[in-house]
Amino acid sequence: MCLAVPGKIETISDSPLITGKVNFGGIQKDVALVYVPGAKVGDYVIVHVGFAITLLNEKEAGRIFETLRQIKELEEGDS
Amino acid sequence: EYPAILLGHGGGGKLMNHLIEKMFLPLFGTPLLDTRHDGTTVDLSHSKIAMTTDSYVVQPLFFPGGDIGSLAIYGTVNDLAMCGANPLYLSAGFILEEGLSMETLWRVVQSMQKAADRAGVRIITGDTKVVERGKGDGIFINTTGIGVVEHSQKIGPASVRPGDILLINGDIASHGIAIMGCREGLSFESALESDSAPLAGLTRELLSSGIHIHCMRDLTRGGLASALNEIAQSAGIKIRIDEALISVREEVRGACEILGLDPLHIANEGRFVAFIPREEAAHALSIMRSHPMGEGSGIIGEVEKGTPDGISETFPVIMRNKMGSDRIVDMLSGEQLPRIC
Amino acid sequence: MKFIDEYREAGPIREMAAEIRKITTRSWTIMEVCGGQTHAIVKYGLDKMLPEKVSLSHGPGCPVCVTPSELIDKAIEIALSPGVIFCSFGDMLRVPGTKKDLLRAKGEGGDIRVVYSPLDALSLARKHPEKEIVFFAIGFETTAPAHAMAVYQASLERIKNFSILISHFLVPPAMEAILSSRDNRVQGFLAAGHVCAVMGYFEYEPIASRYRVPVVVTGFEPLDILQGVYLCIRQLEEGRAGVENQYLRAVLREGNIHARQMIEKVFEIVPGKWRGIGEILQSGLALRKEFARYDAEGRFGPARDEVRGVTESPDCISGLVLQGIRKPEECSSFGRSCTPDHPAGATMVSSEGACAAYYRYR
């Protein structure tokens, strides 16, 4: 029900819907940033049907790999 | 003198001859076309010829990396190349909509001539009709091509053998996505261009180097998935491809991610897949990579040993993904539409 | 592509699958709510990487699958009305109504256009004042803010020739309907990450405690889904039943307040009509009175209501599949009279639908 994809904000305009250019792997699309007022150029947002529905938390994005590394270290420690 | 096409330009009278003289002859005016006769006669040195026809209705008429004119030449040239033929002559039939700007027609016809030169073919006969405004989409073009077959191989699905290697001459899905990017309602900006290009030079080089080509297919509408399914079903074989070996440009992946599309089902206009005997695959690959139309060539899979049974009869094409698990590569029932879910 | 490719690397995915095998001692049935998650599970073969004992069942989270066929009929009727440009997401064009689908209506002369965003439909309305632009507003909470803003923007600019045909659904009431049904098999949920990106996950806390089921807010990449399964099984094995957030990079407990406020301003909650399941209270959205003139059913008349929500051809069990009570291959017509080329029910049409996903990737 919700194909939403992360993209990087390249420009932000001050139009009513705060439309910005967001980059998805090299293609750019106009995206309404009205629902992420705190977003700045260079931030990543998750975009669905032309709207950024949330700001992507880059710190949290790496957490899963950190967890897997810790599990691995634990195991190497045991074996 | 006429900024736009009138119904009269298709009427067979002065207006039409004026159009042919001013628009088509200066560009296509090879000695053969100058005779202005009902048809053009040519003599061919070989008894075996290949012939194909295709119609072009692309919208928008001009897109990044090509237009309806260059597409109409390369598409037909490539169909001949897939038969292993050496394309020589093309016909061009135009259906123009009343009100089409002369400037647009001039740009398309110029592009056709440039494409014909690049592909090494000549447009030797043509026709023009005009339909009322609203009954056409600006321009429709049909091209029919003739080429000579200078080899004795039987190139087609029936020649495919278990163990054959699948080679492709580059990345996939650039054409379909480049077109989609300029369509109203879906538009996005990108440096993406259509891959539309003539392939006859590359296929001729493969054949003249003695490579045995069991089958070739250009990957147009329906993409790589449809082409492989068509061949697998008519040849009664199973095909296995490897996702990691199929190259897709980053921008194309980006567009497919946001539109919910699968690159395997997206149209190409300058890509073909070749089924080559296993022992000649490395040689064929090096020939392809040294040709301008094949710099990005690669092996993407192989024809499986054994005959299909049960499930693999209806789904003869399997793809192994990076996780090492297999999935069916299906032929779409209709055109692939962007999705949100 | 950043924040996508990392979650599709084989190494971490195999490691996560290994962790799941380590902690699974009993058999569990987990439902992934969203069609997008179903698509990823089957496309990447994630179910094959799970222990035999763990079975994933596909939920009702695919708007294409649950939009009632009477609404498709209404969409077709509107699309064929003179002077109308009917805009829709691509997903809806092949969904069967009672007699035909929108693609057939396009062939019969309807001006039907595929758009990526409701804003594209709004710009068509500005460009063609002489036409009546109608947008097929389907979706769950994730898409509601977009539809709300399109209507709100139309009202600010006083655009007269724009309206939306609404088929909107809310997840929590559907989850409760599944859990409270007698033959429910589902023991834990992977909640739809992007729904929660908008709505947050506090709404699921009362459900988890009342029905004693763990709910893990989960993303859509293969690694996300496997970690979601891992966290859900860990709770099940330890006898816990709480709400946990796997999709940390995108979801906060309170969701996106700005988006929720706009939904609240433009829409009100009404009974929802779910194809194959029937009516579920408090599970649909309708325009508030203040925006009633943007309701296409107001302008073109309401969709037929008498058999709404439950009509499905007799040999289609999509309702049971949507509630995780049956798997697609348990249906007699699956793969025989019902295929992607001739779908009997909506779960076979949408590539997100459980039946289409099973058929295509099995």
mmCIF file of C-alpha atoms in Angstrom, chain C residues 60-298:
data_model
loop_
_atom_site.group_PDB
_atom_site.id
_atom_site.type_symbol
_atom_site.label_atom_id
_atom_site.label_comp_id
_atom_site.label_asym_id
_atom_site.label_seq_id
_atom_site.Cartn_x
_atom_site.Cartn_y
_atom_site.Cartn_z
ATOM 1 C CA PRO C 60 -5.093 -7.006 3.673
ATOM 2 C CA GLY C 61 -2.662 -4.137 3.194
ATOM 3 C CA CYS C 62 -3.082 -3.679 -0.533
ATOM 4 C CA PRO C 63 -5.585 -0.973 -1.505
ATOM 5 C CA VAL C 64 -5.978 -2.483 -4.947
ATOM 6 C CA CYS C 65 -7.068 -5.768 -3.370
ATOM 7 C CA VAL C 66 -9.587 -4.345 -0.939
ATOM 8 C CA THR C 67 -11.258 -1.645 -3.048
ATOM 9 C CA PRO C 68 -14.850 -2.842 -3.601
ATOM 10 C CA SER C 69 -15.799 -3.710 -7.193
ATOM 11 C CA GLU C 70 -18.788 -1.313 -7.021
ATOM 12 C CA LEU C 71 -16.293 1.521 -6.593
ATOM 13 C CA ILE C 72 -14.427 0.327 -9.686
ATOM 14 C CA ASP C 73 -17.784 0.371 -11.521
ATOM 15 C CA LYS C 74 -18.327 3.945 -10.298
ATOM 16 C CA ALA C 75 -14.828 4.915 -11.475
ATOM 17 C CA ILE C 76 -15.618 3.471 -14.914
ATOM 18 C CA GLU C 77 -18.976 5.273 -15.064
ATOM 19 C CA ILE C 78 -17.279 8.604 -14.197
ATOM 20 C CA ALA C 79 -14.386 7.995 -16.600
ATOM 21 C CA LEU C 80 -16.841 7.474 -19.462
ATOM 22 C CA SER C 81 -18.816 10.643 -18.655
ATOM 23 C CA PRO C 82 -18.329 13.447 -21.183
ATOM 24 C CA GLY C 83 -15.759 16.146 -20.407
ATOM 25 C CA VAL C 84 -14.045 14.071 -17.690
ATOM 26 C CA ILE C 85 -10.320 13.356 -17.388
ATOM 27 C CA PHE C 86 -10.072 10.448 -14.909
ATOM 28 C CA CYS C 87 -6.680 10.184 -13.200
ATOM 29 C CA SER C 88 -5.493 7.121 -11.281
ATOM 30 C CA PHE C 89 -2.454 5.333 -9.969
ATOM 31 C CA GLY C 90 -1.400 2.614 -12.413
ATOM 32 C CA ASP C 91 -2.356 -0.096 -9.923
ATOM 33 C CA MET C 92 -6.110 0.458 -10.363
ATOM 34 C CA LEU C 93 -6.366 0.146 -14.130
ATOM 35 C CA ARG C 94 -6.511 -3.651 -14.257
ATOM 36 C CA VAL C 95 -8.653 -4.297 -11.183
ATOM 37 C CA PRO C 96 -11.880 -6.025 -12.266
ATOM 38 C CA GLY C 97 -15.178 -4.294 -11.425
ATOM 39 C CA THR C 98 -18.339 -6.355 -11.725
ATOM 40 C CA LYS C 99 -18.195 -6.252 -15.546
ATOM 41 C CA LYS C 100 -14.936 -4.673 -16.783
ATOM 42 C CA ASP C 101 -11.885 -2.702 -15.692
ATOM 43 C CA LEU C 102 -10.653 0.838 -16.304
ATOM 44 C CA LEU C 103 -8.319 -0.254 -19.129
ATOM 45 C CA ARG C 104 -11.351 -1.587 -21.042
ATOM 46 C CA ALA C 105 -13.139 1.712 -20.321
ATOM 47 C CA LYS C 106 -10.090 3.551 -21.731
ATOM 48 C CA GLY C 107 -10.426 1.507 -24.902
ATOM 49 C CA GLU C 108 -14.108 2.498 -25.048
ATOM 50 C CA GLY C 109 -13.176 6.177 -25.160
ATOM 51 C CA GLY C 110 -12.682 7.149 -21.502
ATOM 52 C CA ASP C 111 -9.929 9.778 -21.015
ATOM 53 C CA ILE C 112 -8.076 7.817 -18.322
ATOM 54 C CA ARG C 113 -4.559 8.876 -17.373
ATOM 55 C CA VAL C 114 -1.984 7.293 -15.110
ATOM 56 C CA VAL C 115 -0.392 9.738 -12.683
ATOM 57 C CA TYR C 116 2.310 9.377 -10.055
ATOM 58 C CA SER C 117 0.822 11.880 -7.595
ATOM 59 C CA PRO C 118 -2.541 13.526 -6.834
ATOM 60 C CA LEU C 119 -0.696 16.808 -7.435
ATOM 61 C CA ASP C 120 -0.350 15.795 -11.091
ATOM 62 C CA ALA C 121 -4.155 15.558 -11.258
ATOM 63 C CA LEU C 122 -4.453 18.986 -9.647
ATOM 64 C CA SER C 123 -2.140 20.527 -12.249
ATOM 65 C CA LEU C 124 -4.294 18.947 -14.966
ATOM 66 C CA ALA C 125 -7.282 20.686 -13.374
ATOM 67 C CA ARG C 126 -5.478 24.039 -13.570
ATOM 68 C CA LYS C 127 -4.454 23.392 -17.183
ATOM 69 C CA HIS C 128 -7.884 22.203 -18.385
ATOM 70 C CA PRO C 129 -10.530 24.443 -16.802
ATOM 71 C CA GLU C 130 -12.962 23.229 -19.455
ATOM 72 C CA LYS C 131 -12.637 19.602 -18.218
ATOM 73 C CA GLU C 132 -13.783 17.893 -15.030
ATOM 74 C CA ILE C 133 -10.721 16.240 -13.424
ATOM 75 C CA VAL C 134 -11.494 13.279 -11.137
ATOM 76 C CA PHE C 135 -8.732 11.513 -9.189
ATOM 77 C CA PHE C 136 -9.106 7.925 -7.874
ATOM 78 C CA ALA C 137 -7.934 8.427 -4.288
ATOM 79 C CA ILE C 138 -7.120 4.907 -3.107
ATOM 80 C CA GLY C 139 -4.761 3.900 -0.351
ATOM 81 C CA PHE C 140 -4.074 3.485 3.339
ATOM 82 C CA GLU C 141 -2.861 6.018 5.895
ATOM 83 C CA THR C 142 0.408 6.485 3.963
ATOM 84 C CA THR C 143 -1.391 8.024 0.983
ATOM 85 C CA ALA C 144 -4.023 9.955 2.959
ATOM 86 C CA PRO C 145 -1.816 13.033 3.600
ATOM 87 C CA ALA C 146 -1.220 13.387 -0.163
ATOM 88 C CA HIS C 147 -4.932 13.211 -0.967
ATOM 89 C CA ALA C 148 -5.762 15.550 1.912
ATOM 90 C CA MET C 149 -3.267 18.143 0.687
ATOM 91 C CA ALA C 150 -4.526 17.926 -2.903
ATOM 92 C CA VAL C 151 -8.081 18.690 -1.706
ATOM 93 C CA TYR C 152 -6.884 21.380 0.692
ATOM 94 C CA GLN C 153 -4.805 23.050 -2.049
ATOM 95 C CA ALA C 154 -7.790 22.897 -4.441
ATOM 96 C CA SER C 155 -9.930 24.655 -1.815
ATOM 97 C CA LEU C 156 -7.266 27.372 -1.256
ATOM 98 C CA GLU C 157 -7.041 28.038 -4.996
ATOM 99 C CA ARG C 158 -10.813 27.645 -5.424
ATOM 100 C CA ILE C 159 -10.315 25.099 -8.194
ATOM 101 C CA LYS C 160 -13.851 24.090 -9.241
ATOM 102 C CA ASN C 161 -13.139 21.275 -11.754
ATOM 103 C CA PHE C 162 -11.387 18.843 -9.383
ATOM 104 C CA SER C 163 -12.815 16.021 -7.248
ATOM 105 C CA ILE C 164 -11.658 12.724 -5.747
ATOM 106 C CA LEU C 165 -13.286 9.289 -5.707
ATOM 107 C CA ILE C 166 -12.280 7.916 -2.316
ATOM 108 C CA SER C 167 -11.366 4.337 -1.374
ATOM 109 C CA HIS C 168 -9.339 4.839 1.783
ATOM 110 C CA PHE C 169 -8.617 2.289 4.500
ATOM 111 C CA LEU C 170 -7.129 2.281 7.994
ATOM 112 C CA VAL C 171 -4.981 -0.608 9.250
ATOM 113 C CA PRO C 172 -5.709 -0.916 13.026
ATOM 114 C CA PRO C 173 -9.465 -1.728 12.694
ATOM 115 C CA ALA C 174 -8.631 -4.370 10.048
ATOM 116 C CA MET C 175 -6.048 -5.891 12.381
ATOM 117 C CA GLU C 176 -8.648 -6.091 15.144
ATOM 118 C CA ALA C 177 -11.185 -7.654 12.746
ATOM 119 C CA ILE C 178 -8.649 -10.358 11.868
ATOM 120 C CA LEU C 179 -7.721 -11.006 15.517
ATOM 121 C CA SER C 180 -11.308 -11.177 16.710
ATOM 122 C CA SER C 181 -12.465 -13.640 14.051
ATOM 123 C CA ARG C 182 -13.047 -17.229 15.266
ATOM 124 C CA ASP C 183 -10.669 -18.967 12.885
ATOM 125 C CA ASN C 184 -7.809 -16.506 13.174
ATOM 126 C CA ARG C 185 -4.410 -18.202 12.846
ATOM 127 C CA VAL C 186 -2.238 -15.102 13.157
ATOM 128 C CA GLN C 187 -0.033 -14.936 16.285
ATOM 129 C CA GLY C 188 2.091 -11.849 15.504
ATOM 130 C CA PHE C 189 2.151 -8.921 13.079
ATOM 131 C CA LEU C 190 4.669 -7.054 10.984
ATOM 132 C CA ALA C 191 3.036 -3.614 10.885
ATOM 133 C CA ALA C 192 3.348 -1.564 7.688
ATOM 134 C CA GLY C 193 6.373 0.686 8.081
ATOM 135 C CA HIS C 194 5.211 3.544 5.875
ATOM 136 C CA VAL C 195 1.720 3.620 7.390
ATOM 137 C CA CYS C 196 3.480 4.083 10.738
ATOM 138 C CA ALA C 197 5.838 6.686 9.301
ATOM 139 C CA VAL C 198 2.688 8.807 8.976
ATOM 140 C CA MET C 199 0.504 7.609 11.858
ATOM 141 C CA GLY C 200 3.134 6.467 14.355
ATOM 142 C CA TYR C 201 2.621 3.184 16.254
ATOM 143 C CA PHE C 202 0.875 4.210 19.468
ATOM 144 C CA GLU C 203 -2.482 3.052 17.938
ATOM 145 C CA TYR C 204 -1.236 -0.555 17.995
ATOM 146 C CA GLU C 205 -0.359 -0.618 21.706
ATOM 147 C CA PRO C 206 -3.954 -1.290 22.928
ATOM 148 C CA ILE C 207 -4.354 -3.993 20.243
ATOM 149 C CA ALA C 208 -1.131 -5.772 21.251
ATOM 150 C CA SER C 209 -2.125 -5.836 24.913
ATOM 151 C CA ARG C 210 -5.818 -6.673 24.409
ATOM 152 C CA TYR C 211 -5.164 -9.607 22.034
ATOM 153 C CA ARG C 212 -1.756 -10.578 23.487
ATOM 154 C CA VAL C 213 -0.003 -10.397 20.095
ATOM 155 C CA PRO C 214 3.403 -8.851 19.349
ATOM 156 C CA VAL C 215 3.379 -6.115 16.676
ATOM 157 C CA VAL C 216 6.691 -5.144 15.028
ATOM 158 C CA VAL C 217 6.727 -1.991 12.884
ATOM 159 C CA THR C 218 8.732 -3.185 9.865
ATOM 160 C CA GLY C 219 10.311 -1.694 6.739
ATOM 161 C CA PHE C 220 10.220 -3.052 3.189
ATOM 162 C CA GLU C 221 13.742 -4.074 2.254
ATOM 163 C CA PRO C 222 14.710 -7.758 2.687
ATOM 164 C CA LEU C 223 16.932 -7.048 5.717
ATOM 165 C CA ASP C 224 14.164 -5.000 7.359
ATOM 166 C CA ILE C 225 11.631 -7.779 6.927
ATOM 167 C CA LEU C 226 13.909 -10.479 8.302
ATOM 168 C CA GLN C 227 14.766 -8.326 11.321
ATOM 169 C CA GLY C 228 11.034 -7.696 11.784
ATOM 170 C CA VAL C 229 10.427 -11.451 11.781
ATOM 171 C CA TYR C 230 13.340 -11.925 14.194
ATOM 172 C CA LEU C 231 11.999 -9.366 16.689
ATOM 173 C CA CYS C 232 8.474 -10.807 16.419
ATOM 174 C CA ILE C 233 9.632 -14.389 17.035
ATOM 175 C CA ARG C 234 11.848 -13.284 19.921
ATOM 176 C CA GLN C 235 8.774 -11.802 21.626
ATOM 177 C CA LEU C 236 6.685 -14.900 20.857
ATOM 178 C CA GLU C 237 9.352 -17.258 22.173
ATOM 179 C CA GLU C 238 9.641 -15.153 25.372
ATOM 180 C CA GLY C 239 5.881 -14.901 25.776
ATOM 181 C CA ARG C 240 5.863 -11.113 25.353
ATOM 182 C CA ALA C 241 3.290 -9.110 23.364
ATOM 183 C CA GLY C 242 4.383 -5.541 22.851
ATOM 184 C CA VAL C 243 4.820 -3.064 20.021
ATOM 185 C CA GLU C 244 8.432 -2.843 18.773
ATOM 186 C CA ASN C 245 9.898 -0.548 16.088
ATOM 187 C CA GLN C 246 12.276 -2.208 13.603
ATOM 188 C CA TYR C 247 12.007 0.603 11.026
ATOM 189 C CA LEU C 248 13.991 3.056 13.182
ATOM 190 C CA ARG C 249 15.241 5.132 10.251
ATOM 191 C CA ALA C 250 11.732 6.157 9.264
ATOM 192 C CA VAL C 251 9.231 5.771 12.124
ATOM 193 C CA LEU C 252 8.633 7.643 15.395
ATOM 194 C CA ARG C 253 6.090 6.598 18.021
ATOM 195 C CA GLU C 254 3.884 9.645 17.232
ATOM 196 C CA GLY C 255 4.499 9.454 13.473
ATOM 197 C CA ASN C 256 4.381 12.646 11.352
ATOM 198 C CA ILE C 257 2.296 15.187 13.281
ATOM 199 C CA HIS C 258 1.972 17.588 10.344
ATOM 200 C CA ALA C 259 0.642 14.842 8.082
ATOM 201 C CA ARG C 260 -1.763 13.583 10.740
ATOM 202 C CA GLN C 261 -3.105 17.104 11.320
ATOM 203 C CA MET C 262 -3.868 17.554 7.611
ATOM 204 C CA ILE C 263 -5.633 14.162 7.456
ATOM 205 C CA GLU C 264 -7.665 15.182 10.513
ATOM 206 C CA LYS C 265 -8.551 18.530 8.934
ATOM 207 C CA VAL C 266 -9.799 17.142 5.604
ATOM 208 C CA PHE C 267 -11.090 13.622 6.384
ATOM 209 C CA GLU C 268 -13.321 11.991 8.987
ATOM 210 C CA ILE C 269 -13.414 8.313 9.946
ATOM 211 C CA VAL C 270 -16.373 6.311 8.615
ATOM 212 C CA PRO C 271 -17.221 2.606 8.243
ATOM 213 C CA GLY C 272 -14.904 1.006 5.669
ATOM 214 C CA LYS C 273 -16.064 -1.327 2.877
ATOM 215 C CA TRP C 274 -13.382 -3.993 2.241
ATOM 216 C CA ARG C 275 -13.608 -6.160 -0.894
ATOM 217 C CA GLY C 276 -13.784 -9.841 0.041
ATOM 218 C CA ILE C 277 -14.063 -9.028 3.780
ATOM 219 C CA GLY C 278 -17.112 -6.728 4.053
ATOM 220 C CA GLU C 279 -17.745 -3.742 6.316
ATOM 221 C CA ILE C 280 -15.348 -2.930 9.178
ATOM 222 C CA LEU C 281 -16.401 -0.093 11.502
ATOM 223 C CA GLN C 282 -14.132 2.952 11.840
ATOM 224 C CA SER C 283 -11.878 1.694 9.034
ATOM 225 C CA GLY C 284 -12.614 4.135 6.168
ATOM 226 C CA LEU C 285 -12.153 7.842 5.414
ATOM 227 C CA ALA C 286 -14.582 10.372 3.932
ATOM 228 C CA LEU C 287 -14.298 14.081 3.255
ATOM 229 C CA ARG C 288 -15.535 16.379 5.979
ATOM 230 C CA LYS C 289 -18.601 18.543 5.203
ATOM 231 C CA GLU C 290 -16.341 21.577 4.699
ATOM 232 C CA PHE C 291 -14.720 19.800 1.693
ATOM 233 C CA ALA C 292 -17.790 17.857 0.521
ATOM 234 C CA ARG C 293 -17.793 19.584 -2.888
ATOM 235 C CA TYR C 294 -14.541 17.725 -3.696
ATOM 236 C CA ASP C 295 -16.212 14.340 -3.302
ATOM 237 C CA ALA C 296 -16.733 12.743 -6.735
ATOM 238 C CA GLU C 297 -19.573 10.598 -5.339
ATOM 239 C CA GLY C 298 -21.284 13.895 -4.451
#
